[in-house]
JSON list of C-alpha atoms in Angstrom, two decimals:
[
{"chain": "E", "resi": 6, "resn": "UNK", "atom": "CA", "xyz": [92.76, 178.95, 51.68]},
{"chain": "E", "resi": 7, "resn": "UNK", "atom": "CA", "xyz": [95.87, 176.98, 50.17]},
{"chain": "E", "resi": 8, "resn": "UNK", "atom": "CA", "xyz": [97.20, 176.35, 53.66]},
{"chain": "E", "resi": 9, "resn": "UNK", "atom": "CA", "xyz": [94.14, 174.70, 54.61]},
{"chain": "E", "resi": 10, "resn": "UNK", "atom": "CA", "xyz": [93.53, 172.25, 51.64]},
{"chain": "E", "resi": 11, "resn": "UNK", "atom": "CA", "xyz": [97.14, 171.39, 51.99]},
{"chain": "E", "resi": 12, "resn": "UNK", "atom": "CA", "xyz": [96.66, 169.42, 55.01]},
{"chain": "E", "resi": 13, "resn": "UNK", "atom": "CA", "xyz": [93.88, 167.71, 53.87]},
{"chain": "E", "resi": 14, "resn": "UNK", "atom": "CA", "xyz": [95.37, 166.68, 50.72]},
{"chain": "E", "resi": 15, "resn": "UNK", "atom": "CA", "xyz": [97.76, 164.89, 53.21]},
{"chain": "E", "resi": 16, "resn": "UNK", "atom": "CA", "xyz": [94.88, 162.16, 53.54]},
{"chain": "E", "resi": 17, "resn": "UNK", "atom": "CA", "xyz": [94.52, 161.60, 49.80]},
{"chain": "E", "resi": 18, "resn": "UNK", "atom": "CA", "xyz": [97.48, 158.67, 50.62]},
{"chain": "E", "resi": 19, "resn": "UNK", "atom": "CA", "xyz": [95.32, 156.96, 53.62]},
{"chain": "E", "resi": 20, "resn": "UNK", "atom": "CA", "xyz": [92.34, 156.87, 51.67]},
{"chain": "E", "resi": 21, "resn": "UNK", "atom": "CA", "xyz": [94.53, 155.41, 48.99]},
{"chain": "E", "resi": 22, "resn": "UNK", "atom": "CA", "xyz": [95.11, 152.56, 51.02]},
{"chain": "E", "resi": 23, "resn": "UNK", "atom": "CA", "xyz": [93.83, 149.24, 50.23]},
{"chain": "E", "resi": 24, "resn": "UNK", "atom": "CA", "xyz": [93.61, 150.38, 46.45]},
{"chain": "E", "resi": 25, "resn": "UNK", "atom": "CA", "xyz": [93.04, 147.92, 43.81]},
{"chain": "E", "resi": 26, "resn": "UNK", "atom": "CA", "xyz": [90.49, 147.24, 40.96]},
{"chain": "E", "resi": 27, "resn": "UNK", "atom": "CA", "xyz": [87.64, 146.59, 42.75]},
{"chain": "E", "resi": 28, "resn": "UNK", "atom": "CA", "xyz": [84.41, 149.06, 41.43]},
{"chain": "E", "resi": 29, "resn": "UNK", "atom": "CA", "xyz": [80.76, 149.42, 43.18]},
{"chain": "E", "resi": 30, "resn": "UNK", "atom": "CA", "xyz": [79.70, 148.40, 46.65]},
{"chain": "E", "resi": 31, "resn": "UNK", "atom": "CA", "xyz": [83.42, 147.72, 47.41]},
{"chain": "E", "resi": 32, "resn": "UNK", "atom": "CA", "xyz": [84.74, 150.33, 47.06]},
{"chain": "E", "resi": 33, "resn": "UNK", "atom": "CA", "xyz": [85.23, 153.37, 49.52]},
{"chain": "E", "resi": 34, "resn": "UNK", "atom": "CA", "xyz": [83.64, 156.57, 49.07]},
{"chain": "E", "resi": 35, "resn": "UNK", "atom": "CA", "xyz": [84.98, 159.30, 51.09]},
{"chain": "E", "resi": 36, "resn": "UNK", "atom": "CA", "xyz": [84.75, 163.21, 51.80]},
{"chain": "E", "resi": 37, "resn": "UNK", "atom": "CA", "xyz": [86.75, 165.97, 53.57]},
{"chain": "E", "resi": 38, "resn": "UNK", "atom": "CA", "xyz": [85.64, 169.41, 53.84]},
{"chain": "E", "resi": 39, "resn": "UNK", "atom": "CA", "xyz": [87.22, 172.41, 55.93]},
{"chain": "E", "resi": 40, "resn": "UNK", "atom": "CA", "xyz": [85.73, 175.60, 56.56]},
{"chain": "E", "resi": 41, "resn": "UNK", "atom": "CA", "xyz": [87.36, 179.00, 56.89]},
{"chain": "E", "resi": 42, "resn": "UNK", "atom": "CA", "xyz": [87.47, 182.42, 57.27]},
{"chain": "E", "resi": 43, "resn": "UNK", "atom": "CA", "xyz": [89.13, 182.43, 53.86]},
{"chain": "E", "resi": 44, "resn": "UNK", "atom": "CA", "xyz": [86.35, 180.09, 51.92]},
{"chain": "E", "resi": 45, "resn": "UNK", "atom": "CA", "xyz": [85.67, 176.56, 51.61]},
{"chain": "E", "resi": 46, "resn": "UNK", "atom": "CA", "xyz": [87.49, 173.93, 50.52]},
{"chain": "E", "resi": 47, "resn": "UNK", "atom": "CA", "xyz": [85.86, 170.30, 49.99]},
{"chain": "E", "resi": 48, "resn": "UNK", "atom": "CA", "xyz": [87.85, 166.62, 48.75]},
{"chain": "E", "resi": 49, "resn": "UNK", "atom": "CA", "xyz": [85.33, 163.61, 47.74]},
{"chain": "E", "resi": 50, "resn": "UNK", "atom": "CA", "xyz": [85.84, 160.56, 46.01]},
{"chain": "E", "resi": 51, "resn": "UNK", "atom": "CA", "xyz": [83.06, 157.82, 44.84]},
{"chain": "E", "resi": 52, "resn": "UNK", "atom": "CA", "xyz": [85.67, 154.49, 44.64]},
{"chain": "E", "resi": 53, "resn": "UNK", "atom": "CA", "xyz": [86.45, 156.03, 41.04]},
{"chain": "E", "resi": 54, "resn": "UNK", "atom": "CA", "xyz": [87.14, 159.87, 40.76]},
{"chain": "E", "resi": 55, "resn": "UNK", "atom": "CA", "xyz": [88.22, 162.34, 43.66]},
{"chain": "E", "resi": 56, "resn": "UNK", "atom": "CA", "xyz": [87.14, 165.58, 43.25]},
{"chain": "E", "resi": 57, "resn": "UNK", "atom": "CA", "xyz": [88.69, 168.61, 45.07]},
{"chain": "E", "resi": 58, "resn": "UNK", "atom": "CA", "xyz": [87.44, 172.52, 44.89]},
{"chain": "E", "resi": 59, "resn": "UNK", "atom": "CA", "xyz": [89.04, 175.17, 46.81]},
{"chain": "E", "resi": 60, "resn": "UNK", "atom": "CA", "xyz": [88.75, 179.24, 46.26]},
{"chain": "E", "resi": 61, "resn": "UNK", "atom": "CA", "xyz": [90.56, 179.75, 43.00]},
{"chain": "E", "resi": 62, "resn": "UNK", "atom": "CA", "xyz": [91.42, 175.90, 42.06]},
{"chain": "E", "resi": 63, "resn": "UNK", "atom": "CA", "xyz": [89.03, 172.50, 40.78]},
{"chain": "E", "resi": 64, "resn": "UNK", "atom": "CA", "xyz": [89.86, 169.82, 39.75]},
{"chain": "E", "resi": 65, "resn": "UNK", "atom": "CA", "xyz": [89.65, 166.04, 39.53]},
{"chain": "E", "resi": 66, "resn": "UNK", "atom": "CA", "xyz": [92.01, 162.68, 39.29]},
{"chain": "E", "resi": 67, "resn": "UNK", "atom": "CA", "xyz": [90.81, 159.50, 39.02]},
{"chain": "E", "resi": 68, "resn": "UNK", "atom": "CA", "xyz": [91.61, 156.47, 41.62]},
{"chain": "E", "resi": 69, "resn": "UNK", "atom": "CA", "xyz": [90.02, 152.99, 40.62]},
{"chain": "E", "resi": 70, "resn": "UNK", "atom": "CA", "xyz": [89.09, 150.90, 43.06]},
{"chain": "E", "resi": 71, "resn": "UNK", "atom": "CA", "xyz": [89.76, 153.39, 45.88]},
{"chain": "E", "resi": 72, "resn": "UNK", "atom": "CA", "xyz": [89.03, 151.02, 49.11]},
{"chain": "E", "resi": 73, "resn": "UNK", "atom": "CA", "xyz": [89.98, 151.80, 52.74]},
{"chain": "E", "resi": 74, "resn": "UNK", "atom": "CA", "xyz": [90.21, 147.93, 54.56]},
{"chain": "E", "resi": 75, "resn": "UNK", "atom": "CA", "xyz": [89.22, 147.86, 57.92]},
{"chain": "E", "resi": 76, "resn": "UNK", "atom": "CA", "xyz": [92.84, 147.44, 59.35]},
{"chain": "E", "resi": 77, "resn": "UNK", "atom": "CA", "xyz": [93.62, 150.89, 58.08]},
{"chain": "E", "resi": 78, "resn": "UNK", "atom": "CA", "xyz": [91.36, 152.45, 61.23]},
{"chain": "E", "resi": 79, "resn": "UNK", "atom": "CA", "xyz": [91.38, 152.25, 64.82]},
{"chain": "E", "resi": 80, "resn": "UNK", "atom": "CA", "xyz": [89.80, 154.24, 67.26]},
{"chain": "E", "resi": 81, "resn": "UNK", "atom": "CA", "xyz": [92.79, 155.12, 69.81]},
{"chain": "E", "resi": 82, "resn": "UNK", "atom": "CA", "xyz": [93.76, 150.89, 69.29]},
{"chain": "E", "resi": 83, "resn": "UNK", "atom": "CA", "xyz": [90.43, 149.77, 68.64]},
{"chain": "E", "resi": 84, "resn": "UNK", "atom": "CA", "xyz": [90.07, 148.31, 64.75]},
{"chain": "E", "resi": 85, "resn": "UNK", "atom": "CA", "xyz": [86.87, 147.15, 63.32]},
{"chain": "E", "resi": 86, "resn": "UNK", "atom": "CA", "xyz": [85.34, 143.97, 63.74]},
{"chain": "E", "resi": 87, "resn": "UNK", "atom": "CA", "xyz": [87.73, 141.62, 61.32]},
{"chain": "E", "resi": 88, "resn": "UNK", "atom": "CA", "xyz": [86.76, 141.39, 57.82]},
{"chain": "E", "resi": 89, "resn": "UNK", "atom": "CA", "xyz": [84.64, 144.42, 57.97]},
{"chain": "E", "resi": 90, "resn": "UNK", "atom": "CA", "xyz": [84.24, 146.76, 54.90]},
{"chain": "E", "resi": 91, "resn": "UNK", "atom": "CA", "xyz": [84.57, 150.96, 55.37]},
{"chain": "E", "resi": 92, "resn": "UNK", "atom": "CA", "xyz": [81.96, 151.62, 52.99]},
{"chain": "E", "resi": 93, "resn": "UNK", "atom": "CA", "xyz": [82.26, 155.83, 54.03]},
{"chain": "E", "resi": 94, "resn": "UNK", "atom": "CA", "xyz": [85.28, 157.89, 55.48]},
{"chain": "E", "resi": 95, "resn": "UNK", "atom": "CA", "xyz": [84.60, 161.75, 55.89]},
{"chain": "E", "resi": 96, "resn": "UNK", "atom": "CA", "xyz": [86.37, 164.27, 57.73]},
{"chain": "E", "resi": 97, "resn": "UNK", "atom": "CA", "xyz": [84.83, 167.96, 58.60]},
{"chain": "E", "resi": 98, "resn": "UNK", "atom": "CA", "xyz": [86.17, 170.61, 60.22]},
{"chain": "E", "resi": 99, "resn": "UNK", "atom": "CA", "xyz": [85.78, 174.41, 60.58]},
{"chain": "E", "resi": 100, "resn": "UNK", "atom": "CA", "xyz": [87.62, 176.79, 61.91]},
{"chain": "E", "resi": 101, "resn": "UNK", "atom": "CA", "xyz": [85.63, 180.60, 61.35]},
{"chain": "E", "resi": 102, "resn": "UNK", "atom": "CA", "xyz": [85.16, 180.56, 65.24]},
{"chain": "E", "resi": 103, "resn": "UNK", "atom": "CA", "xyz": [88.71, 180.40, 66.02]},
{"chain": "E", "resi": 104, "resn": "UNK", "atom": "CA", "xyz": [88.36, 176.79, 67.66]},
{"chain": "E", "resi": 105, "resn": "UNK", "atom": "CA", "xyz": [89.49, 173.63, 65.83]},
{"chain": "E", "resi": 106, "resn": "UNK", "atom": "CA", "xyz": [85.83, 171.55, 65.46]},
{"chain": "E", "resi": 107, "resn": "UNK", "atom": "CA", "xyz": [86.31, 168.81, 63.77]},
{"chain": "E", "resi": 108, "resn": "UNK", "atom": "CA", "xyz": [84.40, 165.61, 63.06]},
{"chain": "E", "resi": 109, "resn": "UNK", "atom": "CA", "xyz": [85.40, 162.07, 61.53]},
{"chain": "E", "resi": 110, "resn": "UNK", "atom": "CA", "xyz": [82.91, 159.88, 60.61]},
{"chain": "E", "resi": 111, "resn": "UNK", "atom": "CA", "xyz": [83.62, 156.10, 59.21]},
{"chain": "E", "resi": 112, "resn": "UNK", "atom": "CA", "xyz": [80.21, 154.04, 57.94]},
{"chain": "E", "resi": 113, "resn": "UNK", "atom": "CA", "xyz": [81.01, 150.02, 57.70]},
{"chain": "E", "resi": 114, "resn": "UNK", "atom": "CA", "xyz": [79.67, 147.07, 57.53]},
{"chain": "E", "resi": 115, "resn": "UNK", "atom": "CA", "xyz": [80.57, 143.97, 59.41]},
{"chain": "E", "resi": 116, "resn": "UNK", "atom": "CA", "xyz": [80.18, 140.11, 58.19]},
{"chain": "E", "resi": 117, "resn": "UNK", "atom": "CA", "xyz": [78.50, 138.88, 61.80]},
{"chain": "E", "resi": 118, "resn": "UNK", "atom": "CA", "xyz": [75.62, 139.27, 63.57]},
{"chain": "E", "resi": 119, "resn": "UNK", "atom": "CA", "xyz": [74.84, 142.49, 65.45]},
{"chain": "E", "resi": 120, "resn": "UNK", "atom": "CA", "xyz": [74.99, 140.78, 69.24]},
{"chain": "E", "resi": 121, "resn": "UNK", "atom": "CA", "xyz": [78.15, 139.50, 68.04]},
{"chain": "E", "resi": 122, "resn": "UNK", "atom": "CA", "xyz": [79.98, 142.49, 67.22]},
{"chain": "E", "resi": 123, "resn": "UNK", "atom": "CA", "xyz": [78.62, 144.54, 70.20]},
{"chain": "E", "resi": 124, "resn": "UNK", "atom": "CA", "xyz": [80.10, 142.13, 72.00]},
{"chain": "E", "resi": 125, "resn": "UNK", "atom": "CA", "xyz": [83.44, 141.92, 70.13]},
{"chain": "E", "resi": 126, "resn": "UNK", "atom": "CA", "xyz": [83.48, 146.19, 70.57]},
{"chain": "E", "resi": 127, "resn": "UNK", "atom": "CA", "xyz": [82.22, 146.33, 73.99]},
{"chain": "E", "resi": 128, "resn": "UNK", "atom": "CA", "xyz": [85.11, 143.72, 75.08]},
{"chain": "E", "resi": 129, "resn": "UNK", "atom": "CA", "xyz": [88.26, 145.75, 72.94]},
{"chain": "E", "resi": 130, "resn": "UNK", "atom": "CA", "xyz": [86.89, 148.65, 74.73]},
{"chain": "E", "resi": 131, "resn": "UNK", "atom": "CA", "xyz": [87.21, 146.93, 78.21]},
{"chain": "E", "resi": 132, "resn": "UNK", "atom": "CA", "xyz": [90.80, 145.50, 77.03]},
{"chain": "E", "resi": 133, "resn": "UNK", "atom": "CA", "xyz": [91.79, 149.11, 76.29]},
{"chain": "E", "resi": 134, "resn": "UNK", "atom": "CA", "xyz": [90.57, 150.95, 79.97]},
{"chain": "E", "resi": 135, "resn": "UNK", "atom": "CA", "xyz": [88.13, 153.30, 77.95]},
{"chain": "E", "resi": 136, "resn": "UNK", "atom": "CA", "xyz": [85.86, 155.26, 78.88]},
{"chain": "E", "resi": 137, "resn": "UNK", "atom": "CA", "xyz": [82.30, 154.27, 77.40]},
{"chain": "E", "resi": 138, "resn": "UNK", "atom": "CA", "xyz": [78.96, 153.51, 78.33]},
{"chain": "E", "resi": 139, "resn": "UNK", "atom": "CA", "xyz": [76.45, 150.87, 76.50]},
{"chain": "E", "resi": 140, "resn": "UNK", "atom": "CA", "xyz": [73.12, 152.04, 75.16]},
{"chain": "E", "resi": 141, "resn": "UNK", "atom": "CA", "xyz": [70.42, 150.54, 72.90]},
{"chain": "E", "resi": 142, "resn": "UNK", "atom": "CA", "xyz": [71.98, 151.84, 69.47]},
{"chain": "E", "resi": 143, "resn": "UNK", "atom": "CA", "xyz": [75.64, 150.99, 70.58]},
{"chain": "E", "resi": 144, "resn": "UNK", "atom": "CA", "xyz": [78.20, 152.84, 72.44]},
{"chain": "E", "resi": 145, "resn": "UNK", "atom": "CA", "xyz": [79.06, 156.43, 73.54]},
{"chain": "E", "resi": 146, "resn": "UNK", "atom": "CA", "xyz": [82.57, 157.48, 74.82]},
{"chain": "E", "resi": 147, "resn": "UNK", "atom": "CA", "xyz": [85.58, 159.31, 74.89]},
{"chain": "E", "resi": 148, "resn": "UNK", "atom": "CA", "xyz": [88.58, 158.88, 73.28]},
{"chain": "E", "resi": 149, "resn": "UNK", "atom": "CA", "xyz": [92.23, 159.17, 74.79]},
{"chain": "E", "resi": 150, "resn": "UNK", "atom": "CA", "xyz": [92.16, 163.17, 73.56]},
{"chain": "E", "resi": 151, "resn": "UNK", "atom": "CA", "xyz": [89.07, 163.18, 75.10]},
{"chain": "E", "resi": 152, "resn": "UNK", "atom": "CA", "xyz": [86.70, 163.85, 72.10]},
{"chain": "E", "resi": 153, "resn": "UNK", "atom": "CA", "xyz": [83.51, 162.34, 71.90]},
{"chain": "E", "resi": 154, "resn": "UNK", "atom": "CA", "xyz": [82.78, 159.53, 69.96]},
{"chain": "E", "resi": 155, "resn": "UNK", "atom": "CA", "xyz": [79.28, 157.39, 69.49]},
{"chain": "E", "resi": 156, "resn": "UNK", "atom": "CA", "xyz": [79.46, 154.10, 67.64]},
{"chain": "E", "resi": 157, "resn": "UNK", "atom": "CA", "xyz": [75.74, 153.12, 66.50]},
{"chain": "E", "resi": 158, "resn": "UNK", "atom": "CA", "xyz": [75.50, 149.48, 65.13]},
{"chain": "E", "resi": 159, "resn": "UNK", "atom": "CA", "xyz": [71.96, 147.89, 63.66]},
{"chain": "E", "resi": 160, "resn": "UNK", "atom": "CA", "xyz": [71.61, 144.54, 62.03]},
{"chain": "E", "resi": 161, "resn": "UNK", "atom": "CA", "xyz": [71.13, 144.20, 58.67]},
{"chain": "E", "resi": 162, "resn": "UNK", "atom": "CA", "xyz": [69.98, 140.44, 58.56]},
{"chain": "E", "resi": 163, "resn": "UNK", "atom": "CA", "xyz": [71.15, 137.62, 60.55]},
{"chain": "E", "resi": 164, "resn": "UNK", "atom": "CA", "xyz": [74.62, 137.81, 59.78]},
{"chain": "E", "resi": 165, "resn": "UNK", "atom": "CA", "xyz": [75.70, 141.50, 58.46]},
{"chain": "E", "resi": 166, "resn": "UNK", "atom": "CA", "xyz": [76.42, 144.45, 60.66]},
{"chain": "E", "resi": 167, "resn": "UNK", "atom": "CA", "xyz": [75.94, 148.38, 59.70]},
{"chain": "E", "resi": 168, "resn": "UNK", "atom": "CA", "xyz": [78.25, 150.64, 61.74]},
{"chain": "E", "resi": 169, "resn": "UNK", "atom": "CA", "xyz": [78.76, 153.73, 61.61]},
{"chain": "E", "resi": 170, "resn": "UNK", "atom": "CA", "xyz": [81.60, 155.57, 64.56]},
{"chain": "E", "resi": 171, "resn": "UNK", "atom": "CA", "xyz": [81.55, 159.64, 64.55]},
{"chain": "E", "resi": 172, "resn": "UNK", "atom": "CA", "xyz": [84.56, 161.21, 66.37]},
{"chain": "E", "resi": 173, "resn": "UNK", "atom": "CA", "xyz": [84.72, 164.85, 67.78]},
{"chain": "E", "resi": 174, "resn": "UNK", "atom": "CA", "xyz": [82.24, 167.52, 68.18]}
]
C-alpha cells in the first residue's frame, strides 16, 4: 500500500502552497484518498493539522495556515476567477477494478457576482477552444485528456460566488 500513498504524499507540497499564518475560513482544507486492492490509504488537512493513515502507518504534522490561492489551479489553462479563495481541494481515486478512476474536486469562492463570473468562465473557455456546454447550474465539459469535468456556480449574495469544479469520473 506504500507505493500508493507515496504518490500522493507528492501533493503534500502543492497544497502547501500559498502557506502562511492565516487560521479559519481562510484557510484550505483538503483531502486525498486512494483505494486499493492492498487497503486504503487517506491524507486530510483542516488549514491546521494533516492527517495521513495507511495499512500499517498514522500519523499527523501540523501546517498553519495551510492555504491553496487561486493561481495555484487551472483547469487545462483555465485559473479561477481573480481573487478567488479555494476553500476545498480533494483528490480520490481507486484502483481495485484495474482502471485508474480518479476524481478532483476544488470548492471556491469568488469576490463578484454570479452573472459575472459565468461570464468571465464561459469566455476563458471560448479563448481556450474547449469543449463545453452552458446549463442552468454552470458548465459541463471535457478537458484536453478528455475527462469530464462540471463546474456548478450559485450566488451567495450580490457580490460573492460559490464554485465548486469536479474533474474525472
Amino acid at each position: 500500500m506504500i507505493r500508493y500513498a507515496a504518490p500522493l504524499l507528492l501533493l503534500l507540497p502543492l497544497a502547501a502552497c500559498g502557506t502562511d499564518n492565516t487560521e479559519g475560513s481562510n484557510a484550505t482544507t483538503f483531502s486525498i484518498s486512494a483505494r486499493s486492492e492492498d487497503g486504503n490509504t487517506t491524507i486530510s488537512g483542516d488549514g491546521g493539522k494533516v492527517g495521513i493513515k495507511t495499512p500499517g502507518f498514522e500519523g499527523s504534522i501540523a501546517i498553519p495556515g495551510l492555504r491553496v490561492k487561486s493561481d495555484d489551479f487551472d483547469l487545462d489553462g483555465v485559473k479561477l476567477y481573480p481573487d478567488s479563495a479555494i476553500k476545498h481541494f480533494g483528490v480520490q481515486t481507486d484502483e481495485r477494478d484495474g482502471d485508474d478512476n480518479g476524481r478532483v474536486t476544488v470548492e471556491f469562492e469568488s469576490p463578484a457576482a454570479r452573472d459575472t463570473v459565468v461570464a468571465w468562465f464561459r469566455n476563458k473557455f471560448e479563448d481556450k477552444d474547449f469543449r463545453f456546454n452552458e446549463n442552468g447550474t454552470g458548465f459541463t465539459g471535457t478537458t484536453d485528456d478528455g475527462d469530464p469535468f462540471t463546474l456548478t456556480l450559485r450566488a451567495d449574495g450580490d457580490d460573492k460566488t460559490q464554485g465548486k469544479i469536479t474533474i474525472g469520473k
